[in-house]
PDB file of C-alpha atoms in Angstrom:
ATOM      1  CA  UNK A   1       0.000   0.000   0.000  1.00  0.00           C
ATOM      2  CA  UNK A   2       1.370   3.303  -0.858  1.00  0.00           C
ATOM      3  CA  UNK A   3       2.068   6.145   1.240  1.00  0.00           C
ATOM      4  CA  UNK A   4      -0.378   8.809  -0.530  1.00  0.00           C
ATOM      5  CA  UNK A   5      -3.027   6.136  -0.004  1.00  0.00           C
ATOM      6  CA  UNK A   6      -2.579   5.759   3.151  1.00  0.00           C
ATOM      7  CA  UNK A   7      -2.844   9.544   4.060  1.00  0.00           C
ATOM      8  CA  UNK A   8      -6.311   9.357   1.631  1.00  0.00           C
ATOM      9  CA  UNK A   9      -7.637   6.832   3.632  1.00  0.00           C
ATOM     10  CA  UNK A  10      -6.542   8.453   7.104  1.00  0.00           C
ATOM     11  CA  UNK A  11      -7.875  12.096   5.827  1.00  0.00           C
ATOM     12  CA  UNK A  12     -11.421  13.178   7.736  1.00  0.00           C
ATOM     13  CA  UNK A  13     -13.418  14.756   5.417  1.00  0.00           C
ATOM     14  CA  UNK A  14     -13.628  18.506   6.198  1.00  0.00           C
ATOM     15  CA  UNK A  15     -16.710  19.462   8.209  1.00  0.00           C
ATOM     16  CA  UNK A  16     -17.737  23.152   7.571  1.00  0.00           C
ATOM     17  CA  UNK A  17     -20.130  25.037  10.377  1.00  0.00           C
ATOM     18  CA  UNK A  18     -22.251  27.984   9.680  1.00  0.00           C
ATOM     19  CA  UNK A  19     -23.465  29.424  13.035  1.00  0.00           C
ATOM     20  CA  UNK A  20     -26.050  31.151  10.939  1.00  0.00           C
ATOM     21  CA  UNK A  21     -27.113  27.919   9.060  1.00  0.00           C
ATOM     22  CA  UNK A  22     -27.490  26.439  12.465  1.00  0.00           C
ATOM     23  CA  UNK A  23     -30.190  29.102  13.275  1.00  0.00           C
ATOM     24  CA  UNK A  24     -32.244  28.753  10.524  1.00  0.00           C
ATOM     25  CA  UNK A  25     -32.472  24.942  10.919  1.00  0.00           C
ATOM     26  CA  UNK A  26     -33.001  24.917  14.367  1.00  0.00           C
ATOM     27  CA  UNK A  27     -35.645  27.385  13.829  1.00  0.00           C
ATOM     28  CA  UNK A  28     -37.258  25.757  11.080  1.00  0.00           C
ATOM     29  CA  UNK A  29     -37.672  22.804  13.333  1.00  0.00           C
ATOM     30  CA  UNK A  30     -39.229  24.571  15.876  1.00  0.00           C
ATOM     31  CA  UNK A  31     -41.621  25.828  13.337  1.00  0.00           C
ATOM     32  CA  UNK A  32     -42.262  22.133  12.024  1.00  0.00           C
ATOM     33  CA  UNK A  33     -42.177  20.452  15.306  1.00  0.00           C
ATOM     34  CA  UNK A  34     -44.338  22.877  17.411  1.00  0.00           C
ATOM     35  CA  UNK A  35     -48.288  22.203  15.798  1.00  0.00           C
ATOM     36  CA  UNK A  36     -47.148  18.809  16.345  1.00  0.00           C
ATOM     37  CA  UNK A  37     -46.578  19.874  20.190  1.00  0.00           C
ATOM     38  CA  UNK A  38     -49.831  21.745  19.711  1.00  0.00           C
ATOM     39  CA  UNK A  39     -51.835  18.304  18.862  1.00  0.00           C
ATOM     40  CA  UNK A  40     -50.031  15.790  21.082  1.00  0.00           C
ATOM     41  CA  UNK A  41     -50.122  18.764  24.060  1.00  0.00           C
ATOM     42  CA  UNK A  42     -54.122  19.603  23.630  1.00  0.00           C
ATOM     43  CA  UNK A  43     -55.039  15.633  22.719  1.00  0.00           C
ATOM     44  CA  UNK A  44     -53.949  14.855  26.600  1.00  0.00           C
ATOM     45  CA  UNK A  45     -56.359  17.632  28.121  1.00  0.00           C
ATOM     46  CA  UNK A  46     -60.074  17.442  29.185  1.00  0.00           C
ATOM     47  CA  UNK A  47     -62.399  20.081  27.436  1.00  0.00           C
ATOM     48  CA  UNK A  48     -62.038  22.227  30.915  1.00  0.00           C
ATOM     49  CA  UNK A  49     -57.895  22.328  30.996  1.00  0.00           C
ATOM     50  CA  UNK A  50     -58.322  23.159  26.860  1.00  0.00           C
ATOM     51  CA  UNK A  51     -59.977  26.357  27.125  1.00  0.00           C
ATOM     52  CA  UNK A  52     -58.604  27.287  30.826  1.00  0.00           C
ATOM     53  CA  UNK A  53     -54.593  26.541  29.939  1.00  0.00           C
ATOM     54  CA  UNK A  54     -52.140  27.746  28.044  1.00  0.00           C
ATOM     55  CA  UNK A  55     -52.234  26.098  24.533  1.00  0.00           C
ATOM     56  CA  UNK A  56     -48.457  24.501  24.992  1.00  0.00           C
ATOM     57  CA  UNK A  57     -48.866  23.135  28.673  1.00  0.00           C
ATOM     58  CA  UNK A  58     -50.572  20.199  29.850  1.00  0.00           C
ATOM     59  CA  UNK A  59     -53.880  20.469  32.033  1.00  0.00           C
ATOM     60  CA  UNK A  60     -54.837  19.107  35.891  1.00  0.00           C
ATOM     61  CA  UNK A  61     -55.010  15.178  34.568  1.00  0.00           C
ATOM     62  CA  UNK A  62     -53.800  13.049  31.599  1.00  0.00           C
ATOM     63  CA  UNK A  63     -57.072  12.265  29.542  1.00  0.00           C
ATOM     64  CA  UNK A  64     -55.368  11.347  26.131  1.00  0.00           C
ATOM     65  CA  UNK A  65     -56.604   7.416  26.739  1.00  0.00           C
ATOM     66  CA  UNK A  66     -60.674   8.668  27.290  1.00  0.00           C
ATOM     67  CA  UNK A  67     -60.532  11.290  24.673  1.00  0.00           C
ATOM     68  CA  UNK A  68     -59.570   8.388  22.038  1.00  0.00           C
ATOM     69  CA  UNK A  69     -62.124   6.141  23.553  1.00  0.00           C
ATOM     70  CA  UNK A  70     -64.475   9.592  23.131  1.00  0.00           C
ATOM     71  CA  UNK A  71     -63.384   9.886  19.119  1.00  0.00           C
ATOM     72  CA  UNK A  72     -64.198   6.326  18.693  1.00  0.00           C
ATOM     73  CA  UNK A  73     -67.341   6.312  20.629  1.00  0.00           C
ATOM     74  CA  UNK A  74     -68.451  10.010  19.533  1.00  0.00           C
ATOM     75  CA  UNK A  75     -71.594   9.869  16.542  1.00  0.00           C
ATOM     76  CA  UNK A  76     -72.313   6.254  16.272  1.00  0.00           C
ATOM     77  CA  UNK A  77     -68.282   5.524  16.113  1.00  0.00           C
ATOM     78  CA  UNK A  78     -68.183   7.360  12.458  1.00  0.00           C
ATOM     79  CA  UNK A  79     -64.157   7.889  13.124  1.00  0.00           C
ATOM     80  CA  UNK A  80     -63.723   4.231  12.889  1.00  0.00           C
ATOM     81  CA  UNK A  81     -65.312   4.274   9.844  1.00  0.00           C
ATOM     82  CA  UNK A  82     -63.513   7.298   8.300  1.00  0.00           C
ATOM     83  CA  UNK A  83     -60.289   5.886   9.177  1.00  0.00           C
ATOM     84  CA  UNK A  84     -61.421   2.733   6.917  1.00  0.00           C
ATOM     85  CA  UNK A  85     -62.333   4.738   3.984  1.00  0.00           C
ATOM     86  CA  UNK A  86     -59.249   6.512   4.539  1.00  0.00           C
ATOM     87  CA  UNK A  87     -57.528   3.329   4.025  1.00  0.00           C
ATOM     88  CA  UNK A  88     -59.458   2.125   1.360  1.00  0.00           C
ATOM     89  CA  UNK A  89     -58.693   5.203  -0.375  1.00  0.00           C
ATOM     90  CA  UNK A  90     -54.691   5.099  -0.039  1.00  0.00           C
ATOM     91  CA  UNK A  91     -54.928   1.384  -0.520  1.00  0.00           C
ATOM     92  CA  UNK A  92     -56.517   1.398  -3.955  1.00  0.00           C
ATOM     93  CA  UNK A  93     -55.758   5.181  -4.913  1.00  0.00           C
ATOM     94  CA  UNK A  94     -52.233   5.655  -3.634  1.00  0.00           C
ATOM     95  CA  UNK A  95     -50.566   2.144  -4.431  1.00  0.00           C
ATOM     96  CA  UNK A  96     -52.922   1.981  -7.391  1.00  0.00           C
ATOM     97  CA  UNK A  97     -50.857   5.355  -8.341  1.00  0.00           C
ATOM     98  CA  UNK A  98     -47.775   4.460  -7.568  1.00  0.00           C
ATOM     99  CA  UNK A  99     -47.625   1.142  -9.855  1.00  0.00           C
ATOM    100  CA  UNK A 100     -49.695   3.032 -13.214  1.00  0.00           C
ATOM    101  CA  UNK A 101     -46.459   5.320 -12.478  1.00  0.00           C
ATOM    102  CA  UNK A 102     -43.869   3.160 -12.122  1.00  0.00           C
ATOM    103  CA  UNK A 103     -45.208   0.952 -15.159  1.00  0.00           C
ATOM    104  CA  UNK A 104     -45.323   4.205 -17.331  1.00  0.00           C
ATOM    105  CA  UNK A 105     -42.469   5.462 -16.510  1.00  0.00           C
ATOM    106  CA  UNK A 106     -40.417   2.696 -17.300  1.00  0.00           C
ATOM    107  CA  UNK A 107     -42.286   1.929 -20.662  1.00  0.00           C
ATOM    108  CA  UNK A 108     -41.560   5.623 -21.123  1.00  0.00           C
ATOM    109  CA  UNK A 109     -37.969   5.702 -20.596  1.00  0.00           C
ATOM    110  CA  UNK A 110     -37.057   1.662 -21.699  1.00  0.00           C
ATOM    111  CA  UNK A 111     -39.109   1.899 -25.096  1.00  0.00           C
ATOM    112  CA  UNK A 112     -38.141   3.864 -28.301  1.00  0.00           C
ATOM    113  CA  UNK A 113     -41.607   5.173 -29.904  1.00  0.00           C
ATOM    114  CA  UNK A 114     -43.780   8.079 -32.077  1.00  0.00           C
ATOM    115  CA  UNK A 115     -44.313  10.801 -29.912  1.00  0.00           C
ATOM    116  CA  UNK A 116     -42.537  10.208 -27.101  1.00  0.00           C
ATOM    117  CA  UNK A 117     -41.092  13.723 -26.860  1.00  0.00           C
ATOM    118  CA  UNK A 118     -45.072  15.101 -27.197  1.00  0.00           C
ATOM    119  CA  UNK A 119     -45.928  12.923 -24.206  1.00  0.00           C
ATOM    120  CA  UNK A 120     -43.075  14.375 -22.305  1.00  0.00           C
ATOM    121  CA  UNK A 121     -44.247  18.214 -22.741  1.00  0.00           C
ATOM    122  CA  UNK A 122     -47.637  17.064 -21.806  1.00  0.00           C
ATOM    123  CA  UNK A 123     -46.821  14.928 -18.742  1.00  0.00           C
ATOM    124  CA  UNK A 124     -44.122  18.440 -17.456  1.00  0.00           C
ATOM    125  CA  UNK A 125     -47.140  20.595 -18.233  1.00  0.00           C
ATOM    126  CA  UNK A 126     -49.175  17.986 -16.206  1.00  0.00           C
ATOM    127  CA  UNK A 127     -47.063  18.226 -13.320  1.00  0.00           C
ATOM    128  CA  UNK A 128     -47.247  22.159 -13.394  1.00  0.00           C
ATOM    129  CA  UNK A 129     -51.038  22.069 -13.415  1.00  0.00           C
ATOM    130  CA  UNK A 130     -51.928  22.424  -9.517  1.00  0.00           C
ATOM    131  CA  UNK A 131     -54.714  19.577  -8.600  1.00  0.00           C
ATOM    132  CA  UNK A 132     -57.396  22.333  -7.420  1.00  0.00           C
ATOM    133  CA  UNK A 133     -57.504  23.582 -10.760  1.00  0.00           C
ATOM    134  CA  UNK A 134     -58.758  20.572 -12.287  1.00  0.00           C
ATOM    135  CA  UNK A 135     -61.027  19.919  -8.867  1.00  0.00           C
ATOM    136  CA  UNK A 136     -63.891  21.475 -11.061  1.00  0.00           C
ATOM    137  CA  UNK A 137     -63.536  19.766 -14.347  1.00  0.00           C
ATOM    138  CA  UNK A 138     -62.949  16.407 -12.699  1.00  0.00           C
ATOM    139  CA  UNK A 139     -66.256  17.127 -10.310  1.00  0.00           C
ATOM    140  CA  UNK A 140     -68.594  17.856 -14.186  1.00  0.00           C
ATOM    141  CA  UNK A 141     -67.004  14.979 -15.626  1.00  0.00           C
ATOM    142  CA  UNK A 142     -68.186  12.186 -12.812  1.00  0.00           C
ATOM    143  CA  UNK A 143     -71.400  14.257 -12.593  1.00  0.00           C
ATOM    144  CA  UNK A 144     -71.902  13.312 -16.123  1.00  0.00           C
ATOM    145  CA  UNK A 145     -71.222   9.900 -15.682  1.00  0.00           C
ATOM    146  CA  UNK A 146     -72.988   9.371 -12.581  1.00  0.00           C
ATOM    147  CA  UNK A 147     -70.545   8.369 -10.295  1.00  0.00           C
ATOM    148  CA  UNK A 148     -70.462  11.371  -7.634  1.00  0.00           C
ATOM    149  CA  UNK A 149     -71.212  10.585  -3.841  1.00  0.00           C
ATOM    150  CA  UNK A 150     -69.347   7.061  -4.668  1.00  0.00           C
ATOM    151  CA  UNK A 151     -65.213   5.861  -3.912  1.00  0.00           C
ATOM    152  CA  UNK A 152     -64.858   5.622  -7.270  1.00  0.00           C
ATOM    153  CA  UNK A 153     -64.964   9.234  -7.276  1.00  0.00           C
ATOM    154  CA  UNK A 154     -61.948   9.954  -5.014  1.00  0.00           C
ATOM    155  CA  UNK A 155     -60.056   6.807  -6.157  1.00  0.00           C
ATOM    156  CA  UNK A 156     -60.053   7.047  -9.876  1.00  0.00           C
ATOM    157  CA  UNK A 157     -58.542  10.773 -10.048  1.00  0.00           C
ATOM    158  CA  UNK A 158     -55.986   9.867  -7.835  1.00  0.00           C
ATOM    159  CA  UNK A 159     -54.308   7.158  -9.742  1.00  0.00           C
ATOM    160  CA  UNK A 160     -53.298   9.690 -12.386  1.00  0.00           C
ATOM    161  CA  UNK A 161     -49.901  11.127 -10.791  1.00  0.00           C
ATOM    162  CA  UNK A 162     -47.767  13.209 -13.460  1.00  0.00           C
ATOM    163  CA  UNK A 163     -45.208  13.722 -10.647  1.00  0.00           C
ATOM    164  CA  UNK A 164     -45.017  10.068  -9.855  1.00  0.00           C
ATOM    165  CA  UNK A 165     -44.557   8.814 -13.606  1.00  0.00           C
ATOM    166  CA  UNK A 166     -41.687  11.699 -13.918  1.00  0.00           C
ATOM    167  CA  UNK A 167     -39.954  10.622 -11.302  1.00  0.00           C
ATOM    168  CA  UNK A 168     -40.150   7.108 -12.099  1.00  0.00           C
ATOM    169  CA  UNK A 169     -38.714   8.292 -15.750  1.00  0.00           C
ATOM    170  CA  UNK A 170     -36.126   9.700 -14.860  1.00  0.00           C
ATOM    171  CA  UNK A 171     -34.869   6.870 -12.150  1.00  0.00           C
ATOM    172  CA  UNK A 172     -35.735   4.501 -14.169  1.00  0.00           C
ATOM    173  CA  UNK A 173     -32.966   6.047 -17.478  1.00  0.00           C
ATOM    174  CA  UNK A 174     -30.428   5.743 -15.065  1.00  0.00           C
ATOM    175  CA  UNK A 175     -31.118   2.675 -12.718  1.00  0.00           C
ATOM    176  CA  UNK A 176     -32.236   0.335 -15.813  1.00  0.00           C
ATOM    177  CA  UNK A 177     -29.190  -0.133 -17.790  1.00  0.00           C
ATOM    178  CA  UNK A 178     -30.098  -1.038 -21.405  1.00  0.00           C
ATOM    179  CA  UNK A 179     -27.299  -3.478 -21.933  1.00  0.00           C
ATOM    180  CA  UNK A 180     -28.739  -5.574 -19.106  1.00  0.00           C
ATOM    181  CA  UNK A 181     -32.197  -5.663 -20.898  1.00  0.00           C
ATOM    182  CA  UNK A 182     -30.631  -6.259 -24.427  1.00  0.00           C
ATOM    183  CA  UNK A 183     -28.450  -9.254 -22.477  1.00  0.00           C
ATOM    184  CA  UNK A 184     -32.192 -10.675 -20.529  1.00  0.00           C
ATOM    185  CA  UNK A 185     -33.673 -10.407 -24.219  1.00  0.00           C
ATOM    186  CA  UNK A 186     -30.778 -12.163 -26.115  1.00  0.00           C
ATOM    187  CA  UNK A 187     -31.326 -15.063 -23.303  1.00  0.00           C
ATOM    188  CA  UNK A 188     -34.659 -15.688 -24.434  1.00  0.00           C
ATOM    189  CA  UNK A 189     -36.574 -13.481 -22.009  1.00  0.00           C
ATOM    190  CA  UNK A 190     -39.974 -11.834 -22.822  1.00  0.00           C
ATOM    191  CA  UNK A 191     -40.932  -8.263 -21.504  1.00  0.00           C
ATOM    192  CA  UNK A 192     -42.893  -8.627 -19.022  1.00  0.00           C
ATOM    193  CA  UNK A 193     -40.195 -11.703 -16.866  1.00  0.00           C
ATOM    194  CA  UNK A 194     -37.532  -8.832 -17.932  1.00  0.00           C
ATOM    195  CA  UNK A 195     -39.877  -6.134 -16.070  1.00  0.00           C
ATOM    196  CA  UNK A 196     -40.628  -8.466 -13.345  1.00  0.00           C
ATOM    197  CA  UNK A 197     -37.586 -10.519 -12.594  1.00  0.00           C
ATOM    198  CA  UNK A 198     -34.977  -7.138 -13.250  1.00  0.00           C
ATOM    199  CA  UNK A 199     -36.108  -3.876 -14.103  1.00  0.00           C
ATOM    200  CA  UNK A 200     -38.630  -3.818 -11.040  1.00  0.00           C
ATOM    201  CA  UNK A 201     -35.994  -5.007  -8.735  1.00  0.00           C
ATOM    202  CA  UNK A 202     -33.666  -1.773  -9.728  1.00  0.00           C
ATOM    203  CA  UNK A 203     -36.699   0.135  -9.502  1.00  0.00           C
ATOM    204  CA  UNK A 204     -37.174  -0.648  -5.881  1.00  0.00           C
ATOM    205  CA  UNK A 205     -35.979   2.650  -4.361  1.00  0.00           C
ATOM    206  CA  UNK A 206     -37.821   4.985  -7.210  1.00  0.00           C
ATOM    207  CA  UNK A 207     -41.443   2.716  -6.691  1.00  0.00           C
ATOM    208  CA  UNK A 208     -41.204   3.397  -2.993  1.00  0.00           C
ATOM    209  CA  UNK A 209     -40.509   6.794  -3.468  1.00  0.00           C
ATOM    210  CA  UNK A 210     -43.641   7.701  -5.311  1.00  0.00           C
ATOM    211  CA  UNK A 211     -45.784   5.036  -3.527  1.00  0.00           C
ATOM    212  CA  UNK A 212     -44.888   7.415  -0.025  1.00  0.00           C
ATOM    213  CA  UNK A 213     -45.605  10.242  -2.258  1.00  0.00           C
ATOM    214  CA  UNK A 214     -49.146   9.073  -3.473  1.00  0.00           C
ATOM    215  CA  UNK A 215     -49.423   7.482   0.549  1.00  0.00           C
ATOM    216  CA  UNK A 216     -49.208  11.116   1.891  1.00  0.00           C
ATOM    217  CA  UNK A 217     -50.948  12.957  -1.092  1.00  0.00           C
ATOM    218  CA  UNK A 218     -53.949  10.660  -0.932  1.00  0.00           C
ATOM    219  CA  UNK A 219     -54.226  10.732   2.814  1.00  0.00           C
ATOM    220  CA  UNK A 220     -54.227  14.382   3.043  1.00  0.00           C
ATOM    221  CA  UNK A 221     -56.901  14.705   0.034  1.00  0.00           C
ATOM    222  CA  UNK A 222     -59.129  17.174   0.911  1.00  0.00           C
ATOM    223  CA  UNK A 223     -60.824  18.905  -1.553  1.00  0.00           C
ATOM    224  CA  UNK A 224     -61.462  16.444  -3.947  1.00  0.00           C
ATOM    225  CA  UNK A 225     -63.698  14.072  -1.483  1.00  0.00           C
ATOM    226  CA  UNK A 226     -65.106  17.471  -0.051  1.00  0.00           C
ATOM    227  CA  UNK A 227     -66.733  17.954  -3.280  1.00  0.00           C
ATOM    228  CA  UNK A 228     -67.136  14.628  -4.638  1.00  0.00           C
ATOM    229  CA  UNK A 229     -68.776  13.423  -1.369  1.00  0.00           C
ATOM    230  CA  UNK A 230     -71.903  14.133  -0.037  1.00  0.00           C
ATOM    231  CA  UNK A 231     -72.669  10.788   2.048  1.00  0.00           C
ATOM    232  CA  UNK A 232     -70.775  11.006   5.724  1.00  0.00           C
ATOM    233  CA  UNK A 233     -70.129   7.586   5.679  1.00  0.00           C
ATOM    234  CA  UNK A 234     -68.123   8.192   2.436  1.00  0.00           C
ATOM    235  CA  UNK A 235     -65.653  10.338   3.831  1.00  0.00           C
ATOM    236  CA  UNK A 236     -61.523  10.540   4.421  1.00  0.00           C
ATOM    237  CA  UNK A 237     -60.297  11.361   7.857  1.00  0.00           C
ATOM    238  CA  UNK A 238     -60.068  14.649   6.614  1.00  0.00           C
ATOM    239  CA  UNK A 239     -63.426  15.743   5.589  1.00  0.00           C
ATOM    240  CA  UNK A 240     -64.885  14.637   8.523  1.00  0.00           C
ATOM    241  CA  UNK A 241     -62.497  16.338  11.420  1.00  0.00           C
ATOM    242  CA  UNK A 242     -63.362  19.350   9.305  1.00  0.00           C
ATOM    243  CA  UNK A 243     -67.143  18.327  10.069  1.00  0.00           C
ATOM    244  CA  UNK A 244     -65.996  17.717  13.362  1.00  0.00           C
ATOM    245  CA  UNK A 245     -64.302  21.020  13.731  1.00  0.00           C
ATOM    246  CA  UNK A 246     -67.116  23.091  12.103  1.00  0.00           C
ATOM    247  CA  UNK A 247     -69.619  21.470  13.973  1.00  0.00           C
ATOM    248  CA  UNK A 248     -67.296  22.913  17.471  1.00  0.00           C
ATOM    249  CA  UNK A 249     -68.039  26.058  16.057  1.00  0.00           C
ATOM    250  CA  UNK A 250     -70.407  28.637  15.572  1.00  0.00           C
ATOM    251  CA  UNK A 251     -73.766  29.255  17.386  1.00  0.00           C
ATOM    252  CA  UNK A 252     -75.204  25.620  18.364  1.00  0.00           C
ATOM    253  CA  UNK A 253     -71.723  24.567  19.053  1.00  0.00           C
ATOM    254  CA  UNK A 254     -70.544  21.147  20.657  1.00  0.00           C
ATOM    255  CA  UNK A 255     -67.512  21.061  22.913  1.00  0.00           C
ATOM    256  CA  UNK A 256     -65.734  18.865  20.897  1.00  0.00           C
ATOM    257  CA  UNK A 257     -62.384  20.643  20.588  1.00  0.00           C
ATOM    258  CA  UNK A 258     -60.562  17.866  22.201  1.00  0.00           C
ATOM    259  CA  UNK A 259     -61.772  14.815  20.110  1.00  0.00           C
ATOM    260  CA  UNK A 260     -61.259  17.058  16.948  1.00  0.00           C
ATOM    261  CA  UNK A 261     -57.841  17.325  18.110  1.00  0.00           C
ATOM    262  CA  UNK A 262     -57.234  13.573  19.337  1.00  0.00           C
ATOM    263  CA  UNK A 263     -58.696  12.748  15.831  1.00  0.00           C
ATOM    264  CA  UNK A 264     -56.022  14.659  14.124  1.00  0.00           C
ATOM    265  CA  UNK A 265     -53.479  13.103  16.530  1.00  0.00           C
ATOM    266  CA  UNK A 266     -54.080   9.316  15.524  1.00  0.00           C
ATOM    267  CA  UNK A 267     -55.186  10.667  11.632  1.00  0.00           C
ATOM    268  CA  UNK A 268     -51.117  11.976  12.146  1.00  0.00           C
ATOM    269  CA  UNK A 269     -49.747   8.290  13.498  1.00  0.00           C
ATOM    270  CA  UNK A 270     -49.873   6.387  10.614  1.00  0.00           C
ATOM    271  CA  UNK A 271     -48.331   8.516   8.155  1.00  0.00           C
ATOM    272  CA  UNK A 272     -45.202   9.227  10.622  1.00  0.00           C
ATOM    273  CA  UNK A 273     -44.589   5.381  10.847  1.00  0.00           C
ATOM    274  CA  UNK A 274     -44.832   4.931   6.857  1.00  0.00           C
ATOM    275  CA  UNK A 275     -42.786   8.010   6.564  1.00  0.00           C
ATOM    276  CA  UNK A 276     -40.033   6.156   9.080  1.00  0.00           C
ATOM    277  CA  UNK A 277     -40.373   3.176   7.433  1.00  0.00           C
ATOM    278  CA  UNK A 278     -39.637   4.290   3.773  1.00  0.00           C
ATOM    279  CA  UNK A 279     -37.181   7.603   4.488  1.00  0.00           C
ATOM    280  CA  UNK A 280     -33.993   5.740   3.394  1.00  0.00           C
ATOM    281  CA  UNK A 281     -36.099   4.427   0.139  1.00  0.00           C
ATOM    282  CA  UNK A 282     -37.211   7.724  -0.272  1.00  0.00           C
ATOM    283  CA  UNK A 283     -33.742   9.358  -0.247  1.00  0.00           C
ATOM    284  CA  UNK A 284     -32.312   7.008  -2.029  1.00  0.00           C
ATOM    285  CA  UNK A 285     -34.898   7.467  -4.852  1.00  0.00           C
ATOM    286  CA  UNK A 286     -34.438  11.072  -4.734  1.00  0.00           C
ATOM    287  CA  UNK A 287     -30.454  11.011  -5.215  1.00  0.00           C
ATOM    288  CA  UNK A 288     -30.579   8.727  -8.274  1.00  0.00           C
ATOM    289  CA  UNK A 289     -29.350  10.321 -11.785  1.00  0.00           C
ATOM    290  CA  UNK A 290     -28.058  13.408  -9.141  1.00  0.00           C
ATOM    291  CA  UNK A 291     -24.142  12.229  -9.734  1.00  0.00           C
ATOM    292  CA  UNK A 292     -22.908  11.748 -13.117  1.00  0.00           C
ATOM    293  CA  UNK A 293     -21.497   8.155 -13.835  1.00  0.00           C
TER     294      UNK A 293
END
């Protein structure tokens, strides 16, 4: 081994510190971290301690076990319910999205064909077209058909994901590499045991990336269910906390400030453990074609 190697391999890579970096980090945290306070704070009180405390210290007595038992029991146990269509909806919706994506995307980026450079000014203008803009046109067009005040109506729109099939695009140009299809289709193998047995397989990191994408998107749909919906059994987690909230409101009020906010708390859970789950998937997938080879 030769002496410059050596000092290479004993070199510490230089670690720069900004003081004022630091700040705005730290401070940005705080600002990210502190609704979550907020919810997990106010979830623990009883309706007295939340309108007789200070909104970031806890009351007299931990109630965060009875106010879930309240959300659950509260209206006939709707939550229960809302949490189910809320699954049904990411289940079908946001996986559903994530493999049309990653399926397109690769056929986009693998496969040499007429118009491929059309498609890919439509699906970049796609991705710059924000989703409330087409809330209205998408609303008429299931009128029409009759399927309003139905899932169908807040699963169908959300497996089309421009984003998604981008991403998958690009990761897919430079995690496939050609030569390795060419060599699977010189041994005899058709397209789809090439897609399934390889190209998926490389695709791992970029198909969990937009399935957490979708995941989250899907979860947090609100407008599209608020007008699509009309049937209270049909609704996300978030449509009804928001009936939840307004119904806390206003002149024939209901104390329910504390279940609204204990429903946002466990709406919250699951998406933190996906988002734990998937984070090195997810940066992985987002670092791919960022270095060039």
């Amino acid at each position: 081994m030769s002496a410059k190697t050596s000092a290479v391999r004993g070199r510490r890579p230089i670690q720069r510190r900004s003081p004022i970096l630091t700040l705005v980090v730290a401070m940005l945290g705080i600002y990210t971290l502190l609704p979550l306070a907020y919810l997990v704070i106010n979830a623990s009180k009883s309706s007295s301690d939340f309108f007789s405390t200070f909104g970031l210290s806890f009351g007299s007595s931990f109630e965060l076990f009875n106010n879930i038992g309240r959300v659950f029991a509260y209206d006939d146990g709707v939550f229960a319910r809302w949490f189910g269509n809320t699954l049904i909806y990411v289940v079908l919706g946001g996986a559903g999205s994530a493999i049309i994506s990653t399926l397109a995307g690769y056929g986009i980026a693998k496969y040499a064909f007429r118009g491929r450079r059309a498609l890919f000014a439509v699906i970049i203008g796609a991705v710059a077209i924000p989703g409330t803009a087409l809330a209205l046109p998408t609303f008429l067009l299931f009128s029409n058909l009759g399927m309003t005040n139905t899932i169908w109506a807040v699963i169908i729109p959300s497996l089309v994901n421009p984003f998604g099939l981008y991403l998958t695009w690009v990761y897919a140009t430079e995690a496939v590499p050609d030569q390795l299809l060419e060599a699977a289709r010189l041994d005899g193998s058709g397209e789809f045991r090439t897609f399934w047995s390889i190209a998926l397989r490389l695709l791992g990191p970029g198909f969990v990336t937009v399935l957490l994408f979708s995941v989250v998107a899907t979860w947090n749909n609100y407008f599209l269910p608020l007008i699509m919906l009309t049937d209270p059994k049909l609704y996300p987690l978030t449509v009804g906390l928001a009936q939840w909230n307004a119904q806390s409101t206003g002149t024939n009020a209901e104390p329910i400030q504390t279940l609204v906010l204990t429903g946002s708390l466990l709406a919250v859970i699951p998406l933190i453990v996906v988002f734990l789950l998937l984070q090195r998937f997810w940066q992985s997938g987002l670092a791919a074609g960022s270095v060039k080879q």
